[in-house]
């Protein structure tokens, strides 16, 4: 009896085992198909790095050093991340820096070096074909003083000329452009007139107010009058005291007689 029951269980066991195997294979195939058809994740775009761009272009060793030591490179990268206006950089190559007067860069203090680099930066993106739309003097990140920090740009087609009142430079071509950052090579270092004009002396201190003078004189006069009055009052008191003592002495002498 026991043997017969075991024989009857074999077909059911084989049926369930086969069904489990088929379902496992089907699930595995579905998973593989889904994994194969799933889109690959988009690569994350790295933030713009002005130093990396100039190193890749080559020939901007001195500019890279100044951008780094003045920390203007960090400022530019931050502006590109946090602003929609973009940045335009005029990049003098190493030959342009070598044409400067010997020792010129070493004669500048940290503030002047920062101003020099900021003078090469426009706080907006300008395409090579749009320089003729700018109004002169063009504002740079060094400031907007039209006398000391004037930058004038003229263009005809792709020919772009820059003058600062000290040097005349030409844009030699585009180094990099991504519709947010534009880097143009220039054949000369853009020197602002601010480095060559005499420094503005601070305005003289304002003269004391006439009313204050009059008030001081009146106060001194009042103090003198008060002192005189006090002295006169003291003299009168002294005379009265002497008269009183004299009268008392006379009365005492008369009573003795």
Short mmCIF file of C-alpha atoms in Angstrom, two decimals:
data_model
loop_
_atom_site.label_atom_id
_atom_site.label_comp_id
_atom_site.label_asym_id
_atom_site.label_seq_id
_atom_site.Cartn_x
_atom_site.Cartn_y
_atom_site.Cartn_z
CA UNK A 1 0.00 0.00 0.00
CA UNK A 2 2.80 2.32 0.83
CA UNK A 3 4.59 1.45 -2.35
CA UNK A 4 1.57 2.29 -4.48
CA UNK A 5 1.19 5.78 -2.94
CA UNK A 6 4.82 6.64 -3.65
CA UNK A 7 4.40 5.69 -7.27
CA UNK A 8 1.33 7.92 -7.56
CA UNK A 9 3.29 10.97 -6.21
CA UNK A 10 6.04 10.89 -8.82
CA UNK A 11 4.06 12.41 -11.72
CA UNK A 12 2.90 15.37 -9.58
CA UNK A 13 6.39 16.05 -8.31
CA UNK A 14 7.79 16.06 -11.84
CA UNK A 15 5.00 18.38 -13.02
CA UNK A 16 5.59 21.03 -10.32
CA UNK A 17 9.36 20.84 -10.74
CA UNK A 18 9.06 21.42 -14.49
CA UNK A 19 6.65 24.31 -13.99
CA UNK A 20 8.99 26.02 -11.48
CA UNK A 21 11.91 25.64 -13.86
CA UNK A 22 9.96 27.18 -16.76
CA UNK A 23 8.82 30.16 -14.62
CA UNK A 24 12.39 30.74 -13.42
CA UNK A 25 13.68 30.80 -16.99
CA UNK A 26 10.93 33.19 -18.08
CA UNK A 27 11.63 35.62 -15.22
CA UNK A 28 15.36 35.54 -15.91
CA UNK A 29 14.80 36.30 -19.60
CA UNK A 30 12.48 39.22 -18.79
CA UNK A 31 15.01 40.71 -16.39
CA UNK A 32 17.81 40.45 -18.97
CA UNK A 33 15.66 42.09 -21.66
CA UNK A 34 14.71 44.96 -19.32
CA UNK A 35 18.34 45.51 -18.37
CA UNK A 36 19.39 45.50 -22.02
CA UNK A 37 16.73 47.99 -23.11
CA UNK A 38 17.12 50.40 -20.13
CA UNK A 39 18.74 53.71 -21.24
CA UNK A 40 22.26 54.38 -19.99
CA UNK A 41 22.55 57.28 -17.50
CA UNK A 42 23.64 60.57 -19.07
CA UNK A 43 27.20 61.55 -18.18
CA UNK A 44 27.36 64.50 -15.79
CA UNK A 45 28.93 67.59 -17.36
CA UNK A 46 31.93 68.95 -15.49
CA UNK A 47 31.83 72.63 -14.45
CA UNK A 48 33.75 75.08 -16.61
CA UNK A 49 37.36 75.57 -15.50
CA UNK A 50 39.13 78.56 -17.09
CA UNK A 51 42.59 77.25 -16.09
CA UNK A 52 41.94 73.86 -17.71
CA UNK A 53 40.79 75.60 -20.90
CA UNK A 54 43.91 77.77 -21.14
CA UNK A 55 46.24 74.84 -20.37
CA UNK A 56 44.62 72.82 -23.13
CA UNK A 57 45.04 75.72 -25.58
CA UNK A 58 48.73 76.19 -24.66
CA UNK A 59 50.88 79.30 -24.70
CA UNK A 60 49.25 81.09 -21.72
CA UNK A 61 51.64 80.22 -18.88
CA UNK A 62 51.98 83.77 -17.52
CA UNK A 63 48.25 84.47 -17.74
CA UNK A 64 47.48 81.22 -15.93
CA UNK A 65 49.92 82.16 -13.15
CA UNK A 66 48.32 85.60 -12.71
CA UNK A 67 44.79 84.19 -12.79
CA UNK A 68 45.77 81.73 -10.07
CA UNK A 69 47.72 84.06 -7.75
CA UNK A 70 45.04 86.77 -7.91
CA UNK A 71 42.28 84.13 -7.51
CA UNK A 72 40.44 85.68 -10.47
CA UNK A 73 40.19 82.18 -11.97
CA UNK A 74 38.14 81.04 -8.97
CA UNK A 75 35.98 84.14 -9.30
CA UNK A 76 35.35 83.49 -13.02
CA UNK A 77 34.41 79.84 -12.42
CA UNK A 78 31.99 80.89 -9.66
CA UNK A 79 30.38 83.54 -11.89
CA UNK A 80 29.85 80.97 -14.64
CA UNK A 81 28.05 78.72 -12.17
CA UNK A 82 25.91 81.39 -10.51
CA UNK A 83 25.17 83.89 -13.29
CA UNK A 84 23.38 83.75 -16.63
CA UNK A 85 25.29 86.70 -18.11
CA UNK A 86 28.41 84.75 -18.98
CA UNK A 87 32.02 85.96 -19.16
CA UNK A 88 34.34 87.23 -21.90
CA UNK A 89 38.10 86.98 -21.33
CA UNK A 90 40.76 88.67 -23.45
CA UNK A 91 43.77 86.37 -23.11
CA UNK A 92 47.27 87.74 -23.84
CA UNK A 93 49.61 84.90 -24.73
CA UNK A 94 53.14 84.49 -23.38
CA UNK A 95 54.63 86.50 -26.26
CA UNK A 96 52.40 89.44 -25.33
CA UNK A 97 53.66 89.39 -21.73
CA UNK A 98 57.27 89.09 -22.87
CA UNK A 99 56.89 92.33 -24.87
CA UNK A 100 56.20 94.29 -21.67
CA UNK A 101 58.91 96.46 -20.18
CA UNK A 102 61.31 94.26 -18.18
CA UNK A 103 60.32 94.10 -14.53
CA UNK A 104 56.90 95.65 -15.13
CA UNK A 105 54.87 92.80 -13.61
CA UNK A 106 57.20 92.58 -10.60
CA UNK A 107 56.69 96.30 -9.96
CA UNK A 108 52.96 95.80 -9.44
CA UNK A 109 51.53 95.10 -6.00
CA UNK A 110 48.82 92.48 -5.43
CA UNK A 111 45.98 94.99 -5.87
CA UNK A 112 47.38 96.22 -9.19
CA UNK A 113 47.85 92.68 -10.47
CA UNK A 114 44.24 91.94 -9.63
CA UNK A 115 43.13 95.11 -11.42
CA UNK A 116 45.24 94.21 -14.46
CA UNK A 117 43.59 90.80 -14.85
CA UNK A 118 40.09 92.14 -14.12
CA UNK A 119 40.70 94.71 -16.89
CA UNK A 120 40.80 91.77 -19.35
CA UNK A 121 37.39 90.43 -18.22
CA UNK A 122 33.96 91.57 -19.44
CA UNK A 123 31.05 90.63 -17.15
CA UNK A 124 28.99 89.20 -20.03
CA UNK A 125 29.33 86.78 -22.93
CA UNK A 126 30.12 88.51 -26.24
CA UNK A 127 30.28 86.56 -29.49
CA UNK A 128 32.95 87.51 -32.01
CA UNK A 129 30.26 88.88 -34.34
CA UNK A 130 28.61 91.03 -31.65
CA UNK A 131 31.43 93.36 -30.61
CA UNK A 132 29.99 96.09 -32.84
CA UNK A 133 26.89 96.17 -30.60
CA UNK A 134 28.87 97.30 -27.53
CA UNK A 135 28.92 100.93 -26.39
CA UNK A 136 32.30 102.53 -25.68
CA UNK A 137 33.88 102.72 -23.22
CA UNK A 138 33.18 99.07 -22.52
CA UNK A 139 32.86 98.23 -18.85
CA UNK A 140 35.30 95.66 -17.51
CA UNK A 141 35.40 93.98 -14.11
CA UNK A 142 38.20 96.34 -13.07
CA UNK A 143 35.69 99.20 -12.76
CA UNK A 144 33.88 101.80 -14.83
CA UNK A 145 35.99 104.94 -14.33
CA UNK A 146 35.96 106.41 -17.89
CA UNK A 147 39.16 108.36 -17.27
CA UNK A 148 41.37 105.71 -15.73
CA UNK A 149 39.84 102.38 -16.84
CA UNK A 150 38.50 103.06 -20.34
CA UNK A 151 38.42 100.13 -22.79
CA UNK A 152 37.27 100.96 -26.33
CA UNK A 153 36.47 98.26 -28.88
CA UNK A 154 35.96 98.69 -32.63
CA UNK A 155 35.14 95.89 -35.03
CA UNK A 156 34.67 95.30 -38.73
CA UNK A 157 33.48 91.81 -39.49
CA UNK A 158 35.76 89.44 -37.60
CA UNK A 159 38.46 92.11 -37.20
CA UNK A 160 38.33 93.39 -33.60
CA UNK A 161 40.64 96.13 -32.27
CA UNK A 162 40.99 97.22 -28.65
CA UNK A 163 42.50 100.43 -27.30
CA UNK A 164 43.06 101.45 -23.69
CA UNK A 165 44.67 104.83 -24.19
CA UNK A 166 48.04 103.17 -23.51
CA UNK A 167 48.14 100.22 -25.95
CA UNK A 168 46.35 99.18 -29.14
CA UNK A 169 45.67 95.45 -29.36
CA UNK A 170 44.07 93.11 -31.88
CA UNK A 171 41.94 90.04 -31.23
CA UNK A 172 43.80 87.16 -32.85
CA UNK A 173 40.99 84.63 -32.76
CA UNK A 174 38.77 82.57 -30.52
CA UNK A 175 40.41 80.24 -28.00
CA UNK A 176 37.17 78.87 -26.54
CA UNK A 177 33.42 79.53 -26.72
CA UNK A 178 30.46 77.62 -25.31
CA UNK A 179 27.78 80.36 -25.44
CA UNK A 180 28.51 81.16 -21.79
CA UNK A 181 32.27 81.68 -21.74
CA UNK A 182 34.21 83.32 -24.57
CA UNK A 183 38.02 83.44 -24.54
CA UNK A 184 39.78 85.51 -27.22
CA UNK A 185 43.51 85.72 -27.75
CA UNK A 186 44.95 89.26 -27.91
CA UNK A 187 48.40 90.18 -29.16
CA UNK A 188 49.15 92.67 -26.36
CA UNK A 189 48.57 92.96 -22.63
CA UNK A 190 45.75 95.46 -22.04
CA UNK A 191 47.30 98.13 -19.81
CA UNK A 192 44.86 100.60 -18.20
CA UNK A 193 45.68 104.30 -17.96
CA UNK A 194 45.17 103.94 -14.20
CA UNK A 195 48.74 102.59 -13.93
CA UNK A 196 50.24 105.67 -15.56
CA UNK A 197 48.13 108.58 -14.28
CA UNK A 198 49.09 110.27 -11.01
CA UNK A 199 47.14 108.94 -8.09
CA UNK A 200 44.27 111.12 -6.93
CA UNK A 201 45.15 112.87 -3.67
CA UNK A 202 42.50 112.80 -0.95
CA UNK A 203 40.42 116.00 -0.67
CA UNK A 204 41.57 118.48 2.01
CA UNK A 205 39.84 118.42 5.33
CA UNK A 206 36.93 120.91 5.49
CA UNK A 207 37.60 124.23 7.24
CA UNK A 208 35.99 124.67 10.68
CA UNK A 209 32.51 126.09 10.45
CA UNK A 210 32.26 129.88 11.04
CA UNK A 211 29.33 129.36 13.34
CA UNK A 212 31.40 126.99 15.43
CA UNK A 213 34.14 129.64 15.63
CA UNK A 214 31.62 132.30 16.71
CA UNK A 215 30.13 129.96 19.27
CA UNK A 216 33.57 129.18 20.66
CA UNK A 217 34.45 132.88 20.91
CA UNK A 218 31.13 133.66 22.58
CA UNK A 219 31.67 130.83 25.06
CA UNK A 220 35.13 132.12 25.88
CA UNK A 221 33.75 135.66 26.31
CA UNK A 222 30.99 134.38 28.57
CA UNK A 223 33.52 132.48 30.64
CA UNK A 224 35.63 135.65 30.97
CA UNK A 225 32.62 137.74 31.99
CA UNK A 226 31.59 135.16 34.55
CA UNK A 227 35.10 135.11 36.00
CA UNK A 228 35.15 138.92 36.24
CA UNK A 229 31.76 138.98 37.93
CA UNK A 230 32.86 136.36 40.43
CA UNK A 231 36.02 138.34 41.24
CA UNK A 232 34.03 141.57 41.69
CA UNK A 233 31.53 139.84 43.99
CA UNK A 234 34.37 138.41 46.09
CA UNK A 235 35.97 141.87 46.45
CA UNK A 236 32.67 143.38 47.64
CA UNK A 237 32.23 140.66 50.23
CA UNK A 238 35.74 141.26 51.53
CA UNK A 239 35.14 145.02 51.94
CA UNK A 240 31.87 144.45 53.78
CA UNK A 241 33.55 141.99 56.12
CA UNK A 242 36.31 144.49 56.94
CA UNK A 243 33.75 147.26 57.62
CA UNK A 244 31.80 144.97 59.92
CA UNK A 245 34.91 144.04 61.88
CA UNK A 246 35.87 147.73 62.14
CA UNK A 247 32.43 148.76 63.47
CA UNK A 248 32.45 145.96 66.03
CA UNK A 249 35.95 146.96 67.19
CA UNK A 250 34.96 150.62 67.53
CA UNK A 251 31.85 149.71 69.53
CA UNK A 252 33.86 147.50 71.86
CA UNK A 253 36.48 150.24 72.42
CA UNK A 254 33.78 152.84 73.16
CA UNK A 255 32.14 150.61 75.79
CA UNK A 256 35.46 150.26 77.54
CA UNK A 257 35.81 154.05 77.84
#
